[in-house]
Short mmCIF file of C-alpha atoms in Angstrom, two decimals:
data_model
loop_
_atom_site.label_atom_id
_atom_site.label_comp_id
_atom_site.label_asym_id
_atom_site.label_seq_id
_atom_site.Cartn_x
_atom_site.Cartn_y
_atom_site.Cartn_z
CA UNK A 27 155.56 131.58 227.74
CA UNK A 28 152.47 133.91 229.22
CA UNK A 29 150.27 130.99 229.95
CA UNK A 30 149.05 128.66 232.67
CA UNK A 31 150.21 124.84 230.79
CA UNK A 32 152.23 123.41 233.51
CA UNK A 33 152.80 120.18 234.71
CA UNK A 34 152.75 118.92 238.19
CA UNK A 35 155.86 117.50 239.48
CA UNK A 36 155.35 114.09 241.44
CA UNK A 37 156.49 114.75 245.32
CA UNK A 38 158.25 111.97 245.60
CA UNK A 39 160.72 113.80 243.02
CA UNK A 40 161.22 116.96 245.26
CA UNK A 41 164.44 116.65 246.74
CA UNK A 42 165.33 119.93 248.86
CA UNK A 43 168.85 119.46 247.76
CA UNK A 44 168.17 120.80 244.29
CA UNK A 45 169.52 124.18 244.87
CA UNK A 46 169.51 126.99 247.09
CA UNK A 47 166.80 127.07 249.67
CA UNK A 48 164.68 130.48 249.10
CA UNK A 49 164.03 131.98 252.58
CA UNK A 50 161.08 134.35 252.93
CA UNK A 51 161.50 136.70 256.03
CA UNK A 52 158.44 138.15 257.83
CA UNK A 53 156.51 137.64 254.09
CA UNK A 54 153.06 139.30 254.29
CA UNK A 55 151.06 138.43 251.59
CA UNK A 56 150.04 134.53 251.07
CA UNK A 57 149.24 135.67 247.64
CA UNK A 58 152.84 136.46 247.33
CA UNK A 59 154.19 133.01 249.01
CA UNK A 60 151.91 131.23 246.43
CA UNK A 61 153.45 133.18 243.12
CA UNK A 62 157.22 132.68 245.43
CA UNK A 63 156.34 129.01 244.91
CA UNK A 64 155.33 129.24 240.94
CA UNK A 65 158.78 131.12 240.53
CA UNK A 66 160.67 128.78 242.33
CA UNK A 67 159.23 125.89 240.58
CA UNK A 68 159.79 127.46 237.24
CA UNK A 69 163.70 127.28 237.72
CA UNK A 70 163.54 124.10 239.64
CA UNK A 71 163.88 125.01 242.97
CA UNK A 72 161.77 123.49 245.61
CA UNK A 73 163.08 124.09 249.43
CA UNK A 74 161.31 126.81 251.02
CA UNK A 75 161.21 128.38 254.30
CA UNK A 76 159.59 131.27 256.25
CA UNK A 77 160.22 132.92 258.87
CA UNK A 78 157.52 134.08 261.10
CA UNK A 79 154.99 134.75 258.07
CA UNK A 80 152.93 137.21 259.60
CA UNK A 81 149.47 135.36 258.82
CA UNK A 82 150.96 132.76 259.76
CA UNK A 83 150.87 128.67 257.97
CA UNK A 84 149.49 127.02 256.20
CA UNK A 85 148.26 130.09 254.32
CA UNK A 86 144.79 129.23 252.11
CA UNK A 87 145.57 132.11 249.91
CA UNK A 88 148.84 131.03 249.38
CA UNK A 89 147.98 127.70 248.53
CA UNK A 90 145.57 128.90 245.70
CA UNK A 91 147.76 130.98 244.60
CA UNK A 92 150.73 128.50 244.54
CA UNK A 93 147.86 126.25 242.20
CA UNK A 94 150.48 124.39 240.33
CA UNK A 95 153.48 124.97 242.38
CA UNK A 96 151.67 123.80 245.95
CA UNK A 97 154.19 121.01 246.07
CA UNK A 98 156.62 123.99 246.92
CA UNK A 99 154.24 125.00 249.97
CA UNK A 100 153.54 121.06 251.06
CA UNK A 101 157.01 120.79 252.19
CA UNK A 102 157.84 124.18 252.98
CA UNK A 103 159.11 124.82 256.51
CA UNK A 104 158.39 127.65 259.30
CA UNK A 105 160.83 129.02 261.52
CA UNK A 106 160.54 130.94 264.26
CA UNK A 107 164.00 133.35 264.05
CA UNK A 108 166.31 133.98 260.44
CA UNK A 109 169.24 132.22 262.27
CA UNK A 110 167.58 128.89 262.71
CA UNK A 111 166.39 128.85 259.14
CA UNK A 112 169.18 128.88 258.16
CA UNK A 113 171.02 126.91 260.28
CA UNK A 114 172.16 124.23 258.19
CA UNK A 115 173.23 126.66 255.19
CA UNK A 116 176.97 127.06 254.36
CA UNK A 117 176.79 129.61 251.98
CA UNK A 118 174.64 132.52 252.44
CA UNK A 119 173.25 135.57 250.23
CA UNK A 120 170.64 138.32 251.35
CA UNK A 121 168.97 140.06 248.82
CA UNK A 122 168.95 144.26 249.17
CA UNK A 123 167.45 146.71 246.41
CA UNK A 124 170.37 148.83 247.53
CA UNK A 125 174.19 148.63 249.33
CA UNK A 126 173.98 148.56 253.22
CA UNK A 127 176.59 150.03 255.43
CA UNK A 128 178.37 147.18 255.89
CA UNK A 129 181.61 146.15 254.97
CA UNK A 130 180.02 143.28 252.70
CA UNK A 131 180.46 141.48 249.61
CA UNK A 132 177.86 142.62 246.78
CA UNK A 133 177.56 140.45 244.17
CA UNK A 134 175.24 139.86 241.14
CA UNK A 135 172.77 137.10 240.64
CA UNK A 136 174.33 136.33 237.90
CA UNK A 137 178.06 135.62 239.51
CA UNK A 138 175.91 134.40 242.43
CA UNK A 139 174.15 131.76 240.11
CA UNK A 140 177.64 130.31 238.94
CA UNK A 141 179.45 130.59 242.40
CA UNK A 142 176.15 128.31 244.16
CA UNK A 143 176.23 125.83 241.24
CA UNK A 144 180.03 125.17 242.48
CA UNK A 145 179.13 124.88 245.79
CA UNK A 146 176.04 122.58 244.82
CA UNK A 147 178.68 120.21 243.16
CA UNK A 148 180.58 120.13 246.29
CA UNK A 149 177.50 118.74 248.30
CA UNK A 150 177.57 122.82 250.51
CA UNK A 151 174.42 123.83 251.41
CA UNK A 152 172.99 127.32 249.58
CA UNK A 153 170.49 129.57 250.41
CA UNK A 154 168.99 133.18 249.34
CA UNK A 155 167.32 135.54 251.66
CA UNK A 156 164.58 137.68 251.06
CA UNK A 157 162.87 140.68 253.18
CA UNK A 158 159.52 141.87 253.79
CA UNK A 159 157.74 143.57 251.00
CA UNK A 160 158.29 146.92 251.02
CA UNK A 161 160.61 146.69 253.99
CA UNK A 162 163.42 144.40 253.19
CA UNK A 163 165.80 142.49 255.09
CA UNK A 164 166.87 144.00 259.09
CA UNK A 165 170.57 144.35 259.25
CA UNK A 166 170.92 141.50 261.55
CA UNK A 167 169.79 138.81 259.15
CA UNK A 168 171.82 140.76 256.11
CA UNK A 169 175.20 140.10 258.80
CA UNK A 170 174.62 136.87 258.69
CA UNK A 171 174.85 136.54 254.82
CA UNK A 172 178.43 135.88 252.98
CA UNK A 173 177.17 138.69 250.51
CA UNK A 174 175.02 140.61 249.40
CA UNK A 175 173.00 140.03 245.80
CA UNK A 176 172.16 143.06 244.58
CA UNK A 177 169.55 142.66 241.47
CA UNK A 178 171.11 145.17 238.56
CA UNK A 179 168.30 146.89 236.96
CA UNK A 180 167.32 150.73 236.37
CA UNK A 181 168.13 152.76 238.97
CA UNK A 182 165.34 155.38 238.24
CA UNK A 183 162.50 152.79 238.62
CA UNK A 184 163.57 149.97 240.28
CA UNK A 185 160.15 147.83 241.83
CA UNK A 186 160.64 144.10 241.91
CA UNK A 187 157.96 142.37 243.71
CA UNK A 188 158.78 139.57 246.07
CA UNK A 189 158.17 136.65 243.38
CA UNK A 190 160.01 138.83 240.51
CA UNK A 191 162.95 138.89 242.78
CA UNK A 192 163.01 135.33 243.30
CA UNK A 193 162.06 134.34 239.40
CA UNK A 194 165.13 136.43 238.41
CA UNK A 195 168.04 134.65 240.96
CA UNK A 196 165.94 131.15 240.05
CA UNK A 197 166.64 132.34 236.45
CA UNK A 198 170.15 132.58 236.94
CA UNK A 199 170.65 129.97 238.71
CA UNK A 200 168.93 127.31 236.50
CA UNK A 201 171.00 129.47 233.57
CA UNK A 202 174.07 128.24 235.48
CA UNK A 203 174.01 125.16 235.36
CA UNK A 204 176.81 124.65 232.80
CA UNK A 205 178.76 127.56 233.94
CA UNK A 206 182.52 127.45 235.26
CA UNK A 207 183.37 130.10 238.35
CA UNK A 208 185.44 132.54 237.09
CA UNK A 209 186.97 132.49 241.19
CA UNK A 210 186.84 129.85 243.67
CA UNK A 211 187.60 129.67 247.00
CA UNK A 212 190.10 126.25 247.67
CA UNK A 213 189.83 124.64 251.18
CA UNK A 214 191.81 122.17 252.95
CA UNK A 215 190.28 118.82 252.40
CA UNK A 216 190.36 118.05 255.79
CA UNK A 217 187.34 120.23 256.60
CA UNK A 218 184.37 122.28 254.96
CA UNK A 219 182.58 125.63 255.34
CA UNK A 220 180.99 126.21 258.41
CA UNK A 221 177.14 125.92 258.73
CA UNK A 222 175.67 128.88 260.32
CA UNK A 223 174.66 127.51 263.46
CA UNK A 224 178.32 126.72 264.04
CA UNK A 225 179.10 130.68 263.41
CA UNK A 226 176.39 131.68 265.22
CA UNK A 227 177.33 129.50 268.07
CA UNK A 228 180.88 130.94 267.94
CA UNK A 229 179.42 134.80 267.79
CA UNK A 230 177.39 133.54 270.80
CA UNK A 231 180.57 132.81 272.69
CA UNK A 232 182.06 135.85 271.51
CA UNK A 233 179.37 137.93 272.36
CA UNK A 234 178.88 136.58 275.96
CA UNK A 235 182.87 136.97 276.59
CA UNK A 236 182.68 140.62 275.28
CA UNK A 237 179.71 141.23 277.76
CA UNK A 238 181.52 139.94 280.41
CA UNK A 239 184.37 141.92 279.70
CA UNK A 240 182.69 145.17 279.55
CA UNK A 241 183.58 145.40 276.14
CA UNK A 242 179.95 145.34 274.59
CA UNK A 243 177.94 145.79 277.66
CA UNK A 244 178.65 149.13 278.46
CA UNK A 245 178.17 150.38 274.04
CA UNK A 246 175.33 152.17 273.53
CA UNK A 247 175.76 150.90 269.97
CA UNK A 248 176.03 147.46 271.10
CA UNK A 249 173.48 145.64 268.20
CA UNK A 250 175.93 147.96 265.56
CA UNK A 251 178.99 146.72 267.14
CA UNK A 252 177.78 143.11 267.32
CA UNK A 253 176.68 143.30 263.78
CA UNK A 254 180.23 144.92 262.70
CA UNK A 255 182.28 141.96 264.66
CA UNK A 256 180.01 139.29 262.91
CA UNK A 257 180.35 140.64 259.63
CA UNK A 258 184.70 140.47 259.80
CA UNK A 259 184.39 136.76 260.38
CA UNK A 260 181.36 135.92 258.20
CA UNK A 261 183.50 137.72 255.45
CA UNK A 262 186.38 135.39 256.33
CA UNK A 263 184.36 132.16 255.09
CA UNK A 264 185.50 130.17 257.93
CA UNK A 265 185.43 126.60 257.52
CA UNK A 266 184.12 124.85 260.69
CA UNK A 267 187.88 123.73 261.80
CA UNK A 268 188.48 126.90 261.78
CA UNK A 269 185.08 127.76 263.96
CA UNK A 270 186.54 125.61 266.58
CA UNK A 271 189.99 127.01 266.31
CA UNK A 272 188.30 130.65 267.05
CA UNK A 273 186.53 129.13 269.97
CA UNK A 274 189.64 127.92 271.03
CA UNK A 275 190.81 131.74 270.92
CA UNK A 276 187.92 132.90 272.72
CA UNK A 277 187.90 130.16 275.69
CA UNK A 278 191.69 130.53 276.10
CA UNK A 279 191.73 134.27 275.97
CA UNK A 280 189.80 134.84 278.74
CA UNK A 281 190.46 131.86 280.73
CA UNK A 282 193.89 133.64 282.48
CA UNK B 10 163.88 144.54 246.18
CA UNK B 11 160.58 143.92 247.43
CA UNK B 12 158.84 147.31 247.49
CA UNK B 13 157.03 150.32 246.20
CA UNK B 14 160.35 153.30 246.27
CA UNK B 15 160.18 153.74 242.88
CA UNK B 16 160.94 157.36 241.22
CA UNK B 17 158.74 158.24 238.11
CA UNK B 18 160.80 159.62 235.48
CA UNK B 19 160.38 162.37 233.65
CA UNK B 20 158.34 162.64 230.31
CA UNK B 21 160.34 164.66 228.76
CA UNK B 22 163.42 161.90 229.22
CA UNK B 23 161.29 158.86 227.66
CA UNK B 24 163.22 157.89 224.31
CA UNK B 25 161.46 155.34 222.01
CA UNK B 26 165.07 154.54 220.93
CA UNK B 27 166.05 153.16 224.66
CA UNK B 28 165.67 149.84 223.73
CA UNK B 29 163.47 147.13 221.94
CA UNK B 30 160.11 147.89 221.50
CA UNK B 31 158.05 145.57 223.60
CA UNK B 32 154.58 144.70 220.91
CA UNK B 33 151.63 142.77 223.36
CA UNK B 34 149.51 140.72 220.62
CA UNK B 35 146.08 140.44 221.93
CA UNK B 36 146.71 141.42 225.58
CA UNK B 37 143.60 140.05 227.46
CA UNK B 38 143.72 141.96 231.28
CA UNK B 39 144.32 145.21 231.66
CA UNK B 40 145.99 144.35 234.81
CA UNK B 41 148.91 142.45 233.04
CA UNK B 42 149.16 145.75 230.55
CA UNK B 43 150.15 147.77 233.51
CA UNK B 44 152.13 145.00 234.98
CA UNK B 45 154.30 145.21 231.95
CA UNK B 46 154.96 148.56 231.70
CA UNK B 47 156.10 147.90 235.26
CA UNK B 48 158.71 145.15 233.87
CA UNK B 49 159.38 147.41 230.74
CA UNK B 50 160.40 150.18 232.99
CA UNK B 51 162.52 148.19 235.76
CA UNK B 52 164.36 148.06 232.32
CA UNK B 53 164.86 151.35 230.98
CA UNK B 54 162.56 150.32 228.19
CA UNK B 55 159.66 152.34 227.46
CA UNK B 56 158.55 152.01 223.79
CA UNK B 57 154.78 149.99 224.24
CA UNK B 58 153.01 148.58 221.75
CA UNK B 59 149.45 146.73 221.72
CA UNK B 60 147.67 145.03 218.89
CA UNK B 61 144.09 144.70 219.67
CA UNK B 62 144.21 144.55 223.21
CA UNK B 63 140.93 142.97 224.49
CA UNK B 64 139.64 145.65 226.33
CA UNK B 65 140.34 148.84 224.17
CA UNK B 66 142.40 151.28 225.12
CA UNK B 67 142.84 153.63 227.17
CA UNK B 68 142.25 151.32 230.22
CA UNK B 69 141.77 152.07 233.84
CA UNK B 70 142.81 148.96 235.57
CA UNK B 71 146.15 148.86 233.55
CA UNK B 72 146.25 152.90 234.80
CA UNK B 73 146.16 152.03 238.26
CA UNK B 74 148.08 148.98 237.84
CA UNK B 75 151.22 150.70 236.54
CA UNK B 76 150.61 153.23 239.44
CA UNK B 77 154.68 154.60 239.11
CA UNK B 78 155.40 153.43 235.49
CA UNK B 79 152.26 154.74 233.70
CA UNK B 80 154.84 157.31 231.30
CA UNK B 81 155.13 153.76 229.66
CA UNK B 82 151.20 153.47 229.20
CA UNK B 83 151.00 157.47 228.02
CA UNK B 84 152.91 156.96 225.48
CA UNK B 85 152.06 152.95 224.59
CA UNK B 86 150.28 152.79 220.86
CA UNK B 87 147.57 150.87 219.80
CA UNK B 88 147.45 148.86 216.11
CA UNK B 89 145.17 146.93 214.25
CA UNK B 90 147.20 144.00 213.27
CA UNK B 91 150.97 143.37 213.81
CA UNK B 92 152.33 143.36 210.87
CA UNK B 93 151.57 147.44 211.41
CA UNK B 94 152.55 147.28 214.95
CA UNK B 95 156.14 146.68 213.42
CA UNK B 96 156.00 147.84 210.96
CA UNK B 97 159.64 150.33 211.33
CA UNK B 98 161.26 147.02 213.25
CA UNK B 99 164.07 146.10 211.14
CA UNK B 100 165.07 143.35 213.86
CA UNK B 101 162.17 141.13 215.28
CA UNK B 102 161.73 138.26 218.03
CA UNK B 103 159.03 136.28 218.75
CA UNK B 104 158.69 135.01 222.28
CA UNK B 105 156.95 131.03 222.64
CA UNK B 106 156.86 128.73 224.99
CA UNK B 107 158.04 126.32 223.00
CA UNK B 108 159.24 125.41 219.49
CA UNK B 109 157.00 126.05 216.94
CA UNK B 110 157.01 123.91 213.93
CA UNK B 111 158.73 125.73 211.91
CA UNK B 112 162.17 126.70 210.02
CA UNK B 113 163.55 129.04 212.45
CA UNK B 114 166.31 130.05 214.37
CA UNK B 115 165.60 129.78 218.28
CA UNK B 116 167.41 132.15 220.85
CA UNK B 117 168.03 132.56 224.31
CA UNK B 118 167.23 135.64 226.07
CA UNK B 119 170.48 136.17 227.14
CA UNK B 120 171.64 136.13 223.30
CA UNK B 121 169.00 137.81 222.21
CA UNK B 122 170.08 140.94 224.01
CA UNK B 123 173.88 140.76 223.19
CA UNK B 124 172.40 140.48 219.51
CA UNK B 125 170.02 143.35 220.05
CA UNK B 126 172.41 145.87 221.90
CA UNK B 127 174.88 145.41 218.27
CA UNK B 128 171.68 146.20 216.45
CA UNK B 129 170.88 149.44 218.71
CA UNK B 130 174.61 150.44 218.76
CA UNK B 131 174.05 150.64 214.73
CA UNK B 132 170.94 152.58 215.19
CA UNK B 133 168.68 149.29 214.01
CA UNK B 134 165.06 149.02 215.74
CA UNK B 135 164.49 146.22 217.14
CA UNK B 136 161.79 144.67 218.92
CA UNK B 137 159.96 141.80 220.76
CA UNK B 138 156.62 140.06 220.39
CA UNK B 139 154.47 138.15 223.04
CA UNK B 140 151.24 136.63 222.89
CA UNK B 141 148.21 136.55 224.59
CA UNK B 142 147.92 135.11 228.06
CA UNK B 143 147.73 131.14 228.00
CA UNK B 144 147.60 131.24 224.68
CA UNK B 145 150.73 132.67 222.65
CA UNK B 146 151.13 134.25 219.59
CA UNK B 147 149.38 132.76 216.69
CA UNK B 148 152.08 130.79 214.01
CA UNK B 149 151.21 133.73 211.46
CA UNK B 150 152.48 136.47 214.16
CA UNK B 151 155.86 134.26 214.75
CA UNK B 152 156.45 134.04 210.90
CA UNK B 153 157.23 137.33 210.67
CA UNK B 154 160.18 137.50 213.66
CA UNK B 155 163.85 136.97 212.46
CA UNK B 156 163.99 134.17 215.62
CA UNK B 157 162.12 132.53 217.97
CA UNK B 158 162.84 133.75 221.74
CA UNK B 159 162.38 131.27 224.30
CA UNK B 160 163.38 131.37 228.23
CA UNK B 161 164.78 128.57 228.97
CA UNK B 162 163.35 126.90 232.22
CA UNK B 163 162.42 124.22 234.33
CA UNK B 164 160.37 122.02 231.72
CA UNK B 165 158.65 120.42 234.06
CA UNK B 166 156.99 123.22 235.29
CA UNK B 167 157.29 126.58 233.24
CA UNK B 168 154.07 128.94 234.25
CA UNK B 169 155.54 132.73 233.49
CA UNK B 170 153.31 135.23 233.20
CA UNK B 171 153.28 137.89 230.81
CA UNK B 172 154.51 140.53 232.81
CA UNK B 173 157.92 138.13 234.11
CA UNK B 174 158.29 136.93 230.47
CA UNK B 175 158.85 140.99 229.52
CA UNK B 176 160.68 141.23 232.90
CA UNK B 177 163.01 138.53 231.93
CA UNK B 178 163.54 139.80 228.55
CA UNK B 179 164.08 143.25 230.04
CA UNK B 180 166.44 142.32 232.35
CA UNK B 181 168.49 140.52 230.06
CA UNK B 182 168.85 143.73 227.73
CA UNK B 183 169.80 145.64 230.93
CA UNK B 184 172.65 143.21 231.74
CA UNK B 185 173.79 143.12 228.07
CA UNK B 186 175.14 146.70 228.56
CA UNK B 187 176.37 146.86 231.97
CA UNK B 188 180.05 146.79 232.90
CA UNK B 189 178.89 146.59 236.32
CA UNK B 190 181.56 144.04 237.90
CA UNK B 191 180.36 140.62 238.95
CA UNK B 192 181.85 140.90 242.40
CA UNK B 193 182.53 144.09 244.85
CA UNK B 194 183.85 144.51 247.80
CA UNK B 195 181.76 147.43 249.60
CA UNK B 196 183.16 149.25 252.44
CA UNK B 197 181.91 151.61 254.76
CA UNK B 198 183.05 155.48 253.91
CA UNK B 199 184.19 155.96 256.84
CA UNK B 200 187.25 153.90 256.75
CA UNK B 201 189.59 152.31 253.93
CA UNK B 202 191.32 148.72 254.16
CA UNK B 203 193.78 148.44 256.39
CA UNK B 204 197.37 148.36 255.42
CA UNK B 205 199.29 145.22 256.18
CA UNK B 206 201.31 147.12 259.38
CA UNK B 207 197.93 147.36 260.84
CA UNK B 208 197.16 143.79 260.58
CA UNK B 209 200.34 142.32 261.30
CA UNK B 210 200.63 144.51 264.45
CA UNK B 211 197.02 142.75 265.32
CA UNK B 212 198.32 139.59 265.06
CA UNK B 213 201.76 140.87 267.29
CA UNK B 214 199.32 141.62 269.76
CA UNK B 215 196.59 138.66 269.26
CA UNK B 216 199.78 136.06 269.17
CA UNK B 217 201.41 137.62 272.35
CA UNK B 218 198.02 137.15 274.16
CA UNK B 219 197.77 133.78 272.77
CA UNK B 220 201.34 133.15 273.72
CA UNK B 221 200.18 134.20 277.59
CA UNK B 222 197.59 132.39 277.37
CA UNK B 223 199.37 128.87 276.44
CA UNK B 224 197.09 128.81 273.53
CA UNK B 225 200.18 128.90 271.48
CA UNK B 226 203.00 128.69 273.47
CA UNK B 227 202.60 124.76 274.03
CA UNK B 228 201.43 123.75 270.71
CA UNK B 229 203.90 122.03 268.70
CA UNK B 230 202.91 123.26 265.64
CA UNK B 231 202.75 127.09 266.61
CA UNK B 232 204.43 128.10 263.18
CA UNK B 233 200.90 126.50 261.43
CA UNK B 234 198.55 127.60 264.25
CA UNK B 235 199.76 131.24 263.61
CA UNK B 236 199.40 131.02 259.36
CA UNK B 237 196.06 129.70 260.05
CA UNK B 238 194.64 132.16 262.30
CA UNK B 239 196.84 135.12 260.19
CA UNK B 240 194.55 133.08 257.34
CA UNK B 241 191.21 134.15 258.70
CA UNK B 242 191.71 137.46 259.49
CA UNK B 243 193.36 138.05 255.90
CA UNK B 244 190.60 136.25 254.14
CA UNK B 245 187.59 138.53 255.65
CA UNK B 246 189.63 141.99 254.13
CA UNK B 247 189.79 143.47 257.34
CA UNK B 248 189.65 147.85 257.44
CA UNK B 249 191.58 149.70 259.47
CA UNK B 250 188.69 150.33 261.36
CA UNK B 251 187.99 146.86 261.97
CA UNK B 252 191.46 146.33 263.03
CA UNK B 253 191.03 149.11 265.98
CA UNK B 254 188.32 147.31 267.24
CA UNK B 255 189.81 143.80 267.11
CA UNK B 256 192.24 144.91 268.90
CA UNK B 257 190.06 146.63 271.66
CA UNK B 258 188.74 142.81 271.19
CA UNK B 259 191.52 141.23 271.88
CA UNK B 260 192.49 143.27 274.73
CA UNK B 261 189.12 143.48 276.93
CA UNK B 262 188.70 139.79 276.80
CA UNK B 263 192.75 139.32 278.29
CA UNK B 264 191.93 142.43 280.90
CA UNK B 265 189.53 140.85 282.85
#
């Protein structure tokens, strides 16, 4: 258990479809993307990305950190926003150490674990966002997630770090693999969940028509309002017939 | 998740009888001590115990290394061998790696802590071992534990430290006892979900628009069009609040 006797996993075995994809926003530390890696590695887990690491890549201190796990960092990718990162995900969770204002789904990693493994059977991409130490996620990358995952521990000393958090949902999830979902969400077979650039590229249509309008232009509040609108129809779990349908909406609405 | 917002709590509230006893067996770096009473605490467990810990004890680095969680290190005690360091544990688990050669029963963390929150509900003390770092406990130590603990993970790669092993373990313990529900819907305070009036009397005015529009009006199949847009908006639990502004949606985009 406390030790350092691990095995290397050949690369040609890594195959980013063998779970969620761990998403580290704005990370830091490289000494933290290197122990991100060991975690992920330790539940199986292998598709990484970053989002505008703030000493940039490829990170030397992360990559002796990683030591074992640099396999993880070798194929990790860099992004330049949240929203293309995750672009190709259909089902998406932000981590938070506590509830946001937002009319959201919290969930535990636990119930998380068991709902991805379903998904992962169903060939639906997964992925798990995680904030800057010490900072956490903005609001505008927790909007974009289906829910929240909310780690349950004491609430009079709560202090994951970074790599804790992600050892604990890789836990689960590798714990899950035998699990049945207690709930599941049933969708026509004629379609599938939407990937977020599909949302985001409705939102975008949205967003422009509501500017035009006056609607959003003229709110002072206008990145609270945007977020609010987002979160009703990321809480809907649209499928992406049902993405077009809304854009549909939107272009016939304020064609007249 | 990631961060440092930790409260320290009182001395005065620390009970020995929170919880297993965590017992470090030769614990080599004083920075994995205080990393540990880190994990213990994240836990609500606070009842330390080292056997010949390398460097003596008291020691600074594992001080400043459990910085918010150093109650656990006050109040940690220090034995000669381990057969005295448990000696008052009535239930005992020994955490490896791996199997050990030898007659025992092996248990997962997760059952482990159902087990040991019967034992504390009866008043029994119970309490985990781990080794020293890359190493693990020596075969005498694990003799002496009712079961062998191990995490189960990726065994191709399975690097925990010491300080995740006692996080896992910990974490486990603090999930045994929670009724905390898997899945929750969290809404903002300031409204309430909206009643089905409000939503149908959306859709009225979404439909009628659409209706204007010839979105709907042409479409053969209006009866299914309408279920499946009455689908999304029903799916994402819309508030009452979030009804208002659909509707002030809905009617900027068809003013312009």
């Amino acid at each position: 258990m406390a030790g350092t006797q691990s095995r290397r996993p050949a690369k040609s075995t890594v195959r980013k479809t063998d779970g969620p994809a761990v998403v580290l926003v704005e990370p830091q530390l490289g000494e933290n993307i290197g122990m991100v890696a060991r975690a992920m590695l330790n539940a199986g887990l292998t598709d990484l990305r970053l989002v505008r690491p703030r000493d940039g890549w490829p990170n030397d201190t992360a990559n002796k950190t990683a030591s074992g796990a640099s396999l993880v960092l070798e194929t990790a990718r860099v992004f330049a926003t949240t929203a293309e990162a995750v672009g190709d995900v259909q089902v998406l969770y932000a981590t938070t150490a506590r509830p946001r204002d937002m009319n959201k789904d919290e969930v535990t990693p636990r119930f998380a674990a068991a709902q991805m493994r379903t998904h992962h059977q169903k060939g639906l991409k997964t992925a798990v966002l995680f904030g800057r130490e010490s900072k956490g996620l903005h609001n505008d990358d927790v909007a974009l997630a289906d829910a929240l995952m909310i780690v349950p521990l004491n609430p009079a000393f709560s202090s994951l770090n970074l790599a804790q958090a992600v050892l604990l949902i890789g836990y689960e999830w590798f714990q899950a693999a035998t699990q049945k979902p207690d709930i599941e969400r049933a969708i026509r077979t004629d379609t599938r969940p939407a990937t977020r650039d599909e949302m985001v590229g409705m939102f975008g249509q949205l967003e422009d028509a509501l500017d035009d309008s006056g609607f959003l232009r003229l709110k002072a509040k206008r990145a609270t309002m945007v977020r609010n609108l987002r979160n009703i129809f990321v809480r809907a779990g649209l499928t992406e017939q049902e993405v077009r349908t809304l854009r549909g909406v939107i272009s016939s609405l304020t064609r007249r």
